[in-house]
Short mmCIF file of C-alpha atoms in Angstrom, two decimals:
data_model
loop_
_atom_site.label_atom_id
_atom_site.label_comp_id
_atom_site.label_asym_id
_atom_site.label_seq_id
_atom_site.Cartn_x
_atom_site.Cartn_y
_atom_site.Cartn_z
CA MET U 976 111.90 99.88 93.23
CA LEU U 977 110.44 96.96 95.19
CA HIS U 978 112.27 93.67 95.69
CA GLN U 979 109.95 92.12 98.23
CA LYS U 980 110.36 88.58 99.47
CA ALA U 981 108.05 86.65 101.73
CA PRO U 982 109.00 87.53 105.31
CA PRO U 983 110.77 84.78 107.21
CA PRO U 984 108.68 82.81 109.69
CA VAL U 985 109.18 83.89 113.28
CA THR U 986 106.97 81.42 115.10
CA GLU U 987 109.78 78.90 115.53
CA SER U 988 111.95 81.44 117.34
CA LEU U 989 109.46 81.98 120.16
CA VAL U 990 111.32 79.57 122.40
CA ALA U 991 114.54 81.51 121.85
CA LEU U 992 113.11 84.67 123.37
CA PRO U 993 113.89 85.35 127.04
CA SER U 994 111.01 84.69 129.40
CA VAL U 995 110.55 88.38 130.19
CA VAL U 996 109.14 88.97 126.67
CA ARG U 997 108.11 85.47 125.56
CA GLU U 998 104.55 85.76 126.81
CA VAL U 999 104.11 89.15 125.18
CA PHE U 1000 105.22 87.81 121.81
CA ALA U 1001 102.96 84.76 122.16
CA THR U 1002 100.05 87.16 122.64
CA VAL U 1003 101.10 89.16 119.57
CA GLN U 1004 101.13 85.95 117.52
CA ALA U 1005 97.72 84.88 118.81
CA ARG U 1006 96.12 88.27 118.18
CA ASN U 1007 97.78 88.87 114.81
CA PRO U 1008 98.05 85.37 113.29
CA HIS U 1009 98.21 86.42 109.63
CA GLU U 1010 100.56 89.39 109.97
CA PRO U 1011 104.12 88.09 109.43
CA GLU U 1012 105.74 91.48 108.80
CA PHE U 1013 104.31 92.87 112.02
CA GLN U 1014 105.39 89.79 113.97
CA GLN U 1015 108.90 90.10 112.53
CA ALA U 1016 109.20 93.75 113.58
CA VAL U 1017 107.91 93.05 117.09
CA HIS U 1018 110.20 90.05 117.52
CA GLU U 1019 113.28 92.11 116.63
CA VAL U 1020 112.43 94.85 119.11
CA LEU U 1021 111.53 92.46 121.94
CA ASP U 1022 114.75 90.54 121.49
CA SER U 1023 116.76 93.79 121.59
CA ILE U 1024 115.23 95.41 124.66
CA VAL U 1025 115.71 92.53 127.11
CA PRO U 1026 118.78 94.25 128.67
CA VAL U 1027 116.65 97.40 129.18
CA LEU U 1028 113.87 95.45 130.89
CA GLU U 1029 116.37 93.71 133.14
CA ARG U 1030 117.80 97.07 134.19
CA HIS U 1031 114.37 98.72 134.58
CA PRO U 1032 111.95 96.32 136.31
CA GLU U 1033 109.50 99.23 136.58
CA PHE U 1034 108.95 98.92 132.82
CA VAL U 1035 107.90 95.30 133.30
CA ASP U 1036 105.70 96.09 136.28
CA GLY U 1037 104.08 98.95 134.35
CA GLY U 1038 103.15 96.72 131.41
CA ILE U 1039 105.01 98.98 128.98
CA VAL U 1040 105.71 96.28 126.40
CA GLU U 1041 102.20 94.85 126.54
CA ARG U 1042 100.81 98.29 125.78
CA LEU U 1043 103.33 99.20 123.09
CA VAL U 1044 102.66 96.16 120.89
CA GLU U 1045 98.96 97.05 120.71
CA PRO U 1046 98.17 100.14 118.58
CA GLU U 1047 96.29 102.96 120.25
CA ARG U 1048 93.98 103.00 117.23
CA GLN U 1049 93.60 101.04 113.96
CA ILE U 1050 91.56 102.56 111.15
CA MET U 1051 90.60 100.67 107.97
CA PHE U 1052 88.16 102.07 105.46
CA ARG U 1053 86.74 101.79 101.94
CA VAL U 1054 88.05 104.14 99.24
CA PRO U 1055 85.69 104.27 96.22
CA TRP U 1056 86.69 106.30 93.14
CA VAL U 1057 86.00 106.46 89.41
CA ASP U 1058 88.72 105.88 86.80
CA ASP U 1059 89.06 107.71 83.47
CA ASP U 1060 86.88 105.10 81.73
CA GLY U 1061 84.04 105.84 84.14
CA LYS U 1062 84.46 102.54 85.96
CA LEU U 1063 84.05 102.37 89.72
CA GLN U 1064 87.15 101.21 91.62
CA VAL U 1065 87.33 100.32 95.30
CA ASN U 1066 90.51 100.20 97.40
CA ARG U 1067 91.26 99.81 101.08
CA GLY U 1068 92.65 102.62 103.18
CA PHE U 1069 94.59 102.21 106.41
CA ARG U 1070 95.92 104.33 109.26
CA VAL U 1071 97.43 102.69 112.33
CA GLN U 1072 98.14 105.12 115.15
CA PHE U 1073 100.54 103.30 117.43
CA SER U 1074 101.82 105.74 120.04
CA SER U 1075 101.23 109.41 120.84
CA VAL U 1076 103.05 109.51 124.18
CA LEU U 1077 105.89 111.70 122.85
CA GLY U 1078 103.81 113.88 120.55
CA PRO U 1079 101.26 113.78 117.71
CA TYR U 1080 101.23 110.63 115.62
CA LYS U 1081 103.77 110.92 112.79
CA GLY U 1082 104.40 108.62 109.86
CA GLY U 1083 104.00 108.35 106.12
CA LEU U 1084 101.33 107.07 103.76
CA ARG U 1085 102.22 104.26 101.33
CA PHE U 1086 100.25 103.62 98.12
CA HIS U 1087 101.20 100.24 96.64
CA PRO U 1088 99.37 96.99 95.78
CA SER U 1089 101.33 95.13 98.48
CA VAL U 1090 99.90 97.27 101.27
CA ASN U 1091 97.90 95.37 103.88
CA LEU U 1092 97.29 95.66 107.61
CA SER U 1093 100.40 93.65 108.52
CA ILE U 1094 102.71 95.94 106.54
CA ILE U 1095 101.12 99.11 107.89
CA LYS U 1096 101.39 97.79 111.45
CA PHE U 1097 105.04 96.79 111.07
CA LEU U 1098 105.83 100.22 109.65
CA GLY U 1099 103.89 102.00 112.40
CA PHE U 1100 105.53 99.94 115.13
CA GLU U 1101 109.00 100.74 113.75
CA GLN U 1102 108.00 104.40 113.58
CA ILE U 1103 107.53 104.59 117.37
CA PHE U 1104 111.22 103.98 118.02
CA LYS U 1105 112.56 105.77 114.95
CA ASN U 1106 110.68 108.94 115.88
CA ALA U 1107 111.74 108.67 119.50
CA LEU U 1108 115.38 108.44 118.40
CA THR U 1109 115.17 111.79 116.62
CA GLY U 1110 114.36 113.57 119.88
CA GLN U 1111 111.83 115.72 118.01
CA GLY U 1112 108.73 115.08 120.15
CA ILE U 1113 106.67 113.03 117.71
CA GLY U 1114 104.70 109.80 118.08
CA GLY U 1115 104.49 106.81 115.75
CA ALA U 1116 101.94 105.94 113.05
CA LYS U 1117 101.71 104.73 109.46
CA GLY U 1118 99.04 104.52 106.79
CA GLY U 1119 98.32 103.92 103.16
CA SER U 1120 96.31 101.98 100.62
CA ASP U 1121 96.57 99.08 98.18
CA PHE U 1122 95.99 101.64 95.41
CA ASP U 1123 98.73 101.66 92.73
CA PRO U 1124 99.41 105.15 91.34
CA HIS U 1125 101.80 103.73 88.73
CA GLY U 1126 100.35 104.20 85.26
CA ARG U 1127 97.37 106.20 86.50
CA SER U 1128 96.59 109.63 85.11
CA ASP U 1129 96.88 112.74 87.26
CA ALA U 1130 93.07 112.99 87.25
CA GLU U 1131 92.72 109.42 88.52
CA VAL U 1132 95.31 109.98 91.25
CA MET U 1133 93.52 113.17 92.27
CA ARG U 1134 90.13 111.46 92.51
CA PHE U 1135 91.58 108.62 94.54
CA CYS U 1136 93.41 110.97 96.93
CA GLN U 1137 90.29 113.05 97.46
CA SER U 1138 88.21 109.97 98.27
CA PHE U 1139 90.94 108.67 100.58
CA MET U 1140 91.05 111.97 102.46
CA ASN U 1141 87.24 112.13 102.69
CA GLU U 1142 87.49 109.47 105.40
CA LEU U 1143 90.97 109.97 106.82
CA TYR U 1144 90.62 113.71 107.51
CA ARG U 1145 88.56 113.12 110.66
CA HIS U 1146 91.53 111.35 112.29
CA LEU U 1147 94.18 113.97 111.43
CA GLY U 1148 95.33 117.38 112.67
CA GLU U 1149 98.57 119.19 113.48
CA HIS U 1150 98.19 118.30 117.17
CA THR U 1151 96.74 114.81 116.53
CA ASP U 1152 98.24 113.00 113.55
CA VAL U 1153 100.57 114.37 110.87
CA PRO U 1154 101.06 112.14 107.78
CA ALA U 1155 103.76 112.41 105.14
CA GLY U 1156 104.73 110.56 101.97
CA ASP U 1157 106.19 107.10 101.49
CA ILE U 1158 106.36 104.65 98.58
CA GLY U 1159 103.88 105.79 95.92
CA VAL U 1160 103.12 109.06 97.70
CA GLY U 1161 105.18 111.96 96.41
CA ALA U 1162 104.65 115.66 95.82
CA ARG U 1163 101.69 115.08 93.49
CA GLU U 1164 99.79 112.89 95.93
CA ILE U 1165 100.59 115.07 98.93
CA GLY U 1166 99.29 118.11 97.08
CA TYR U 1167 95.96 116.44 96.30
CA LEU U 1168 95.62 115.04 99.84
CA PHE U 1169 96.38 118.35 101.53
CA GLY U 1170 94.08 120.25 99.17
CA GLN U 1171 91.15 117.99 100.00
CA TYR U 1172 91.87 118.22 103.75
CA ARG U 1173 91.89 122.02 103.50
CA LYS U 1174 88.60 122.05 101.57
CA ILE U 1175 86.81 119.68 103.95
CA THR U 1176 87.97 121.32 107.18
CA ASN U 1177 88.00 124.95 105.99
CA ARG U 1178 91.36 125.30 107.78
CA HIS U 1179 94.81 125.88 106.33
CA GLU U 1180 96.77 123.78 108.82
CA SER U 1181 100.15 123.73 107.14
CA GLY U 1182 101.55 121.62 109.95
CA MET U 1183 99.10 118.73 109.51
CA PHE U 1184 100.94 117.29 106.50
CA THR U 1185 104.66 117.17 105.78
CA GLY U 1186 106.53 116.69 102.54
CA LYS U 1187 104.61 119.61 101.02
CA GLY U 1188 105.93 121.69 98.15
CA VAL U 1189 108.49 124.26 99.29
CA GLN U 1190 106.38 127.07 97.84
CA TRP U 1191 103.39 126.22 100.04
CA GLY U 1192 104.80 125.30 103.41
CA GLY U 1193 107.28 122.52 102.71
CA ALA U 1194 110.79 122.33 104.11
CA GLU U 1195 114.02 122.49 102.17
CA VAL U 1196 115.87 119.12 102.17
CA ARG U 1197 112.70 117.12 102.97
CA THR U 1198 112.84 115.38 99.59
CA GLU U 1199 116.51 114.56 100.05
CA ALA U 1200 116.39 113.86 103.79
CA THR U 1201 116.03 110.07 104.01
CA GLY U 1202 118.73 109.34 101.44
CA TYR U 1203 121.06 112.04 102.77
CA GLY U 1204 120.46 110.88 106.33
CA ALA U 1205 121.33 107.26 105.54
CA VAL U 1206 124.68 108.35 104.11
CA PHE U 1207 125.32 110.61 107.09
CA PHE U 1208 124.67 107.60 109.32
CA VAL U 1209 127.18 105.50 107.36
CA GLN U 1210 129.70 108.31 107.73
CA ASN U 1211 129.11 108.37 111.49
CA MET U 1212 129.49 104.59 111.83
CA LEU U 1213 132.73 104.64 109.84
CA GLY U 1214 133.91 107.71 111.73
CA VAL U 1215 133.94 105.77 115.01
CA HIS U 1216 136.73 103.72 113.41
CA ASN U 1217 138.49 106.74 111.87
CA GLN U 1218 137.27 105.77 108.40
CA SER U 1219 135.17 107.52 105.77
CA ILE U 1220 132.92 106.76 102.82
CA ALA U 1221 135.36 108.63 100.58
CA GLY U 1222 136.94 106.38 97.96
CA ARG U 1223 134.60 103.45 98.66
CA ARG U 1224 132.31 101.68 96.19
CA VAL U 1225 128.68 101.90 97.23
CA ALA U 1226 125.74 99.65 96.30
CA VAL U 1227 122.30 101.25 96.48
CA SER U 1228 119.04 99.42 95.77
CA GLY U 1229 115.92 101.14 94.54
CA SER U 1230 115.62 104.16 92.27
CA GLY U 1231 113.12 106.36 94.11
CA ASN U 1232 113.75 109.37 96.31
CA VAL U 1233 115.71 107.52 98.98
CA ALA U 1234 118.00 105.79 96.50
CA ILE U 1235 118.54 108.84 94.30
CA TYR U 1236 119.53 111.09 97.18
CA ALA U 1237 121.64 108.43 98.86
CA ILE U 1238 123.57 108.25 95.59
CA ASP U 1239 123.74 112.04 95.47
CA LYS U 1240 125.13 112.42 98.99
CA ALA U 1241 127.51 109.48 98.61
CA TYR U 1242 129.03 111.31 95.64
CA GLN U 1243 129.26 114.54 97.62
CA LEU U 1244 131.21 112.75 100.37
CA GLY U 1245 133.61 111.14 97.93
CA GLY U 1246 132.02 107.70 97.51
CA LEU U 1247 131.40 105.89 94.22
CA PRO U 1248 127.81 104.60 93.91
CA VAL U 1249 127.72 101.86 91.27
CA THR U 1250 124.22 100.35 91.40
CA ALA U 1251 120.51 101.19 91.27
CA SER U 1252 117.50 98.93 90.82
CA ASP U 1253 113.78 98.46 90.49
CA SER U 1254 111.46 95.45 90.57
CA SER U 1255 112.75 94.22 87.21
CA GLY U 1256 116.41 93.95 88.23
CA TYR U 1257 119.45 96.14 88.75
CA VAL U 1258 122.08 98.07 86.82
CA VAL U 1259 125.76 98.19 87.66
CA ASP U 1260 127.92 101.05 86.38
CA ASP U 1261 131.55 100.72 87.40
CA ALA U 1262 132.25 104.28 86.33
CA GLY U 1263 129.65 105.47 88.83
CA ILE U 1264 125.90 105.94 88.43
CA ASP U 1265 125.03 108.88 86.16
CA LEU U 1266 122.62 110.61 88.52
CA GLY U 1267 121.22 112.93 85.86
CA LEU U 1268 120.36 110.03 83.57
CA LEU U 1269 118.86 108.00 86.42
CA ARG U 1270 116.63 110.90 87.46
CA GLN U 1271 115.54 111.53 83.87
CA ILE U 1272 114.48 107.90 83.44
CA LYS U 1273 112.82 107.38 86.84
CA GLU U 1274 111.48 110.83 87.81
CA VAL U 1275 110.63 112.37 84.44
CA GLU U 1276 109.95 109.45 82.09
CA ARG U 1277 108.86 107.03 84.85
CA GLY U 1278 110.66 104.30 82.94
CA ARG U 1279 112.32 101.01 83.94
CA ILE U 1280 115.87 100.69 85.19
CA ALA U 1281 116.89 98.62 82.12
CA GLU U 1282 116.68 101.80 80.07
CA TYR U 1283 119.63 103.18 82.03
CA ALA U 1284 121.93 100.44 80.73
CA ALA U 1285 120.59 100.89 77.19
CA ARG U 1286 121.58 104.57 77.26
CA ARG U 1287 124.78 104.49 79.33
CA HIS U 1288 127.98 103.14 77.78
CA GLY U 1289 129.66 100.58 80.03
CA ALA U 1290 126.64 99.96 82.26
CA ARG U 1291 124.89 96.59 82.29
CA PHE U 1292 121.44 95.45 83.36
CA VAL U 1293 120.95 92.24 85.37
CA GLU U 1294 117.36 91.07 85.10
CA GLY U 1295 115.46 89.63 88.04
CA ARG U 1296 118.27 89.96 90.57
CA ARG U 1297 119.30 92.31 93.36
CA PRO U 1298 122.56 94.29 93.49
CA TRP U 1299 124.05 92.59 96.54
CA GLU U 1300 126.28 90.33 94.42
CA VAL U 1301 128.26 93.37 93.23
CA PRO U 1302 131.59 93.90 95.06
CA VAL U 1303 131.25 97.03 97.23
CA GLU U 1304 132.42 98.33 100.60
CA VAL U 1305 129.18 100.13 101.54
CA ALA U 1306 125.59 98.94 100.96
CA ILE U 1307 122.47 101.08 101.35
CA PRO U 1308 119.30 99.01 100.75
CA SER U 1309 116.65 101.58 99.83
CA ALA U 1310 113.80 99.61 98.24
CA THR U 1311 111.54 97.67 100.62
CA GLN U 1312 111.33 95.17 103.45
CA ASN U 1313 113.23 91.84 103.40
CA GLU U 1314 115.22 92.57 100.25
CA ILE U 1315 118.49 91.27 101.76
CA ASP U 1316 118.37 87.65 102.91
CA GLU U 1317 121.15 85.55 104.39
CA ASP U 1318 122.54 84.57 100.98
CA ASP U 1319 122.65 88.22 99.92
CA ALA U 1320 124.39 89.13 103.17
CA GLN U 1321 126.99 86.39 102.69
CA ALA U 1322 127.65 87.61 99.14
CA LEU U 1323 128.23 91.14 100.40
CA ILE U 1324 130.50 89.88 103.17
CA ALA U 1325 132.52 87.72 100.77
CA ASN U 1326 133.03 90.75 98.54
CA GLY U 1327 134.36 92.89 101.38
CA VAL U 1328 131.44 95.04 102.51
CA ARG U 1329 132.39 97.21 105.48
CA ALA U 1330 129.15 99.00 106.36
CA VAL U 1331 125.42 98.52 105.68
CA ALA U 1332 122.84 101.22 106.40
CA GLU U 1333 119.14 100.58 105.83
CA GLY U 1334 117.60 103.37 103.77
CA ALA U 1335 114.35 101.39 103.57
CA ASN U 1336 112.27 100.01 106.44
CA MET U 1337 113.38 96.53 107.60
CA PRO U 1338 115.06 95.58 104.29
CA SER U 1339 117.30 92.97 105.97
CA THR U 1340 115.98 89.66 107.28
CA PRO U 1341 116.97 88.57 110.81
CA ALA U 1342 119.32 85.95 109.34
CA ALA U 1343 121.02 88.60 107.21
CA ILE U 1344 121.48 90.88 110.21
CA ALA U 1345 122.96 88.00 112.22
CA ALA U 1346 125.41 87.30 109.38
CA PHE U 1347 126.52 90.94 109.29
CA HIS U 1348 127.07 90.99 113.05
CA GLU U 1349 129.00 87.72 113.01
CA ALA U 1350 131.27 89.04 110.26
CA GLY U 1351 131.90 92.33 112.08
CA VAL U 1352 130.15 94.43 109.44
CA LEU U 1353 128.90 97.79 110.71
CA PHE U 1354 125.11 97.60 110.45
CA GLY U 1355 122.73 100.56 110.80
CA PRO U 1356 119.09 99.45 111.17
CA GLY U 1357 116.38 101.40 109.41
CA LYS U 1358 114.87 102.94 112.52
CA ALA U 1359 118.19 104.76 113.00
CA ALA U 1360 119.74 105.01 109.54
CA ASN U 1361 116.64 106.23 107.70
CA ALA U 1362 115.36 108.53 110.46
CA GLY U 1363 116.42 111.57 108.45
CA GLY U 1364 113.10 111.74 106.62
CA VAL U 1365 110.89 111.93 109.67
CA ALA U 1366 113.39 114.17 111.46
CA THR U 1367 113.13 116.70 108.64
CA SER U 1368 109.35 116.32 108.69
CA ALA U 1369 109.47 117.41 112.32
CA LEU U 1370 111.58 120.39 111.27
CA GLU U 1371 108.90 121.20 108.68
CA MET U 1372 106.27 121.08 111.42
CA SER U 1373 108.34 123.51 113.49
CA GLN U 1374 108.67 125.91 110.57
CA ASN U 1375 104.92 125.76 109.89
CA ALA U 1376 104.10 126.41 113.55
CA SER U 1377 106.35 129.48 113.69
CA ARG U 1378 105.62 130.69 110.13
CA GLN U 1379 109.34 130.57 109.37
CA ARG U 1380 111.41 129.39 106.40
CA TRP U 1381 114.91 127.94 106.64
CA ASN U 1382 117.19 127.80 103.62
CA PHE U 1383 118.66 124.61 102.20
CA ALA U 1384 122.03 124.95 103.92
CA ASP U 1385 120.46 125.56 107.33
CA SER U 1386 118.07 122.63 106.93
CA GLU U 1387 120.83 120.27 105.81
CA SER U 1388 123.00 121.35 108.73
CA LYS U 1389 120.16 120.56 111.14
CA LEU U 1390 119.63 117.17 109.45
CA ARG U 1391 123.33 116.33 109.74
CA ALA U 1392 123.29 117.24 113.45
CA ILE U 1393 120.16 115.15 114.11
CA MET U 1394 121.65 112.10 112.35
CA SER U 1395 124.81 112.49 114.42
CA ASP U 1396 122.66 112.56 117.57
CA VAL U 1397 120.69 109.49 116.41
CA HIS U 1398 123.93 107.63 115.79
CA ASP U 1399 125.37 108.61 119.15
CA ALA U 1400 122.19 107.66 121.02
CA ALA U 1401 122.21 104.19 119.44
CA PHE U 1402 125.97 103.76 119.84
CA HIS U 1403 126.01 104.68 123.53
CA ALA U 1404 122.85 102.71 124.35
CA ALA U 1405 124.47 99.59 122.87
CA GLU U 1406 127.54 100.11 125.03
CA ARG U 1407 125.42 100.86 128.11
CA HIS U 1408 123.55 97.59 127.74
CA GLY U 1409 126.61 95.42 127.12
CA ARG U 1410 126.34 95.14 123.32
CA PRO U 1411 129.01 97.55 122.00
CA GLY U 1412 128.79 98.14 118.26
CA ASP U 1413 125.35 96.53 117.97
CA TYR U 1414 123.28 99.36 116.49
CA VAL U 1415 120.14 97.19 116.37
CA VAL U 1416 120.15 96.78 120.14
CA GLY U 1417 121.30 100.37 120.60
CA ALA U 1418 118.60 101.94 118.42
CA ASN U 1419 115.80 99.83 119.88
CA ALA U 1420 116.98 100.36 123.45
CA ALA U 1421 117.45 104.13 123.12
CA GLY U 1422 114.08 104.65 121.45
CA PHE U 1423 112.28 102.29 123.82
CA GLU U 1424 113.71 103.97 126.93
CA ARG U 1425 112.45 107.39 125.85
CA VAL U 1426 108.98 106.06 125.13
CA ALA U 1427 108.81 103.89 128.26
CA HIS U 1428 109.74 106.69 130.66
CA ALA U 1429 107.05 108.92 129.13
CA MET U 1430 104.45 106.14 129.36
CA LEU U 1431 105.19 105.60 133.05
CA ALA U 1432 104.95 109.32 133.73
CA GLN U 1433 101.57 109.65 131.97
CA GLY U 1434 99.84 106.70 133.61
CA VAL U 1435 97.85 103.80 132.26
CA ILE U 1436 96.12 105.24 129.19
#
């Protein structure tokens, strides 16, 4: 599922930033010298919001950017637990609470060996603007651990989750901070985490954790939401040009929830998804990915993607590579950050890609994004295209608060409407600031404006 590359260096591009944000970014580099992913995320946002700052000098005078790039709170803690052999293990836990100006902190937990403070901070920073775009009244945060649940028994995962929550619980609450799942944190992990929170606090706060099982407070469509939402966003981008995903070949990376449900929705809207991947390589199936087989291998058997090709006539496995060399018209990167570099982008462009929507967080490098823009490819950045997951989490919070349940059709209809609103907010913000069709500028500008106005109204805190 992960195709992670080293993030590109951003220090050399400091001189290219306009003066209005150059000093802020220099401070970010000085304070966070060994956090390349975080620097990359900040650089992209700062570069995009210059037109907003020029139009709103009050944001500059109010020190909005200086405050936004510094988290409201950073929490790092030890997580000791005992494995099935009776051996003590120690991991690190993280929660970075970036902004609560629009509502309680909201963002997932990621359990993966690659997790470090830089990754959690980049994810939390992105979450500020993504959550603002949804219009759901939620702040931005992210958390996780370098614990790897892959290959661990249910008992080991339970003991780790309980130890993790023994510290994190004191920083959470339905009006304070509401986590959800992310890579490595699915229904099993969320169940153990919520159970321990309930035991420690002696409170059944259904709204303090999202992504719960439907039978105990979860929302319909939450599992599908990020993948579905990314495809809805593609459909909206294409719709501006009177086009559709129907009849188009689609490349999807990854094979987790986001990828599986992006494939599912692409089929429903008439597309032909032909790829899936994990860290070992990718499969291409020109007849269309067999979703039932993919789910059996990845969700039930927890196997490797190569097994798909071994069991599917006509499919082939390409070891150690990513699917961006396959000719497609739509690409939905759904694995991890920096999985599409400039060479990958040029390969997609040469093969006729028309639209790219980021199902993962920051999967395209700055050079790749520049290549897409130069070639006129429609590009939906993650903070807009994959906002469906957190938007549905906010819907789950609303249901928990009102003790209501919405059915699948109602929840999907609300998700579709939210993704349409997210698209329109980004599209119109790009036009308003002189960058028509640039969804990166549009998404960053629209999210930043909502946060900045609230920060000014609430004072220096």
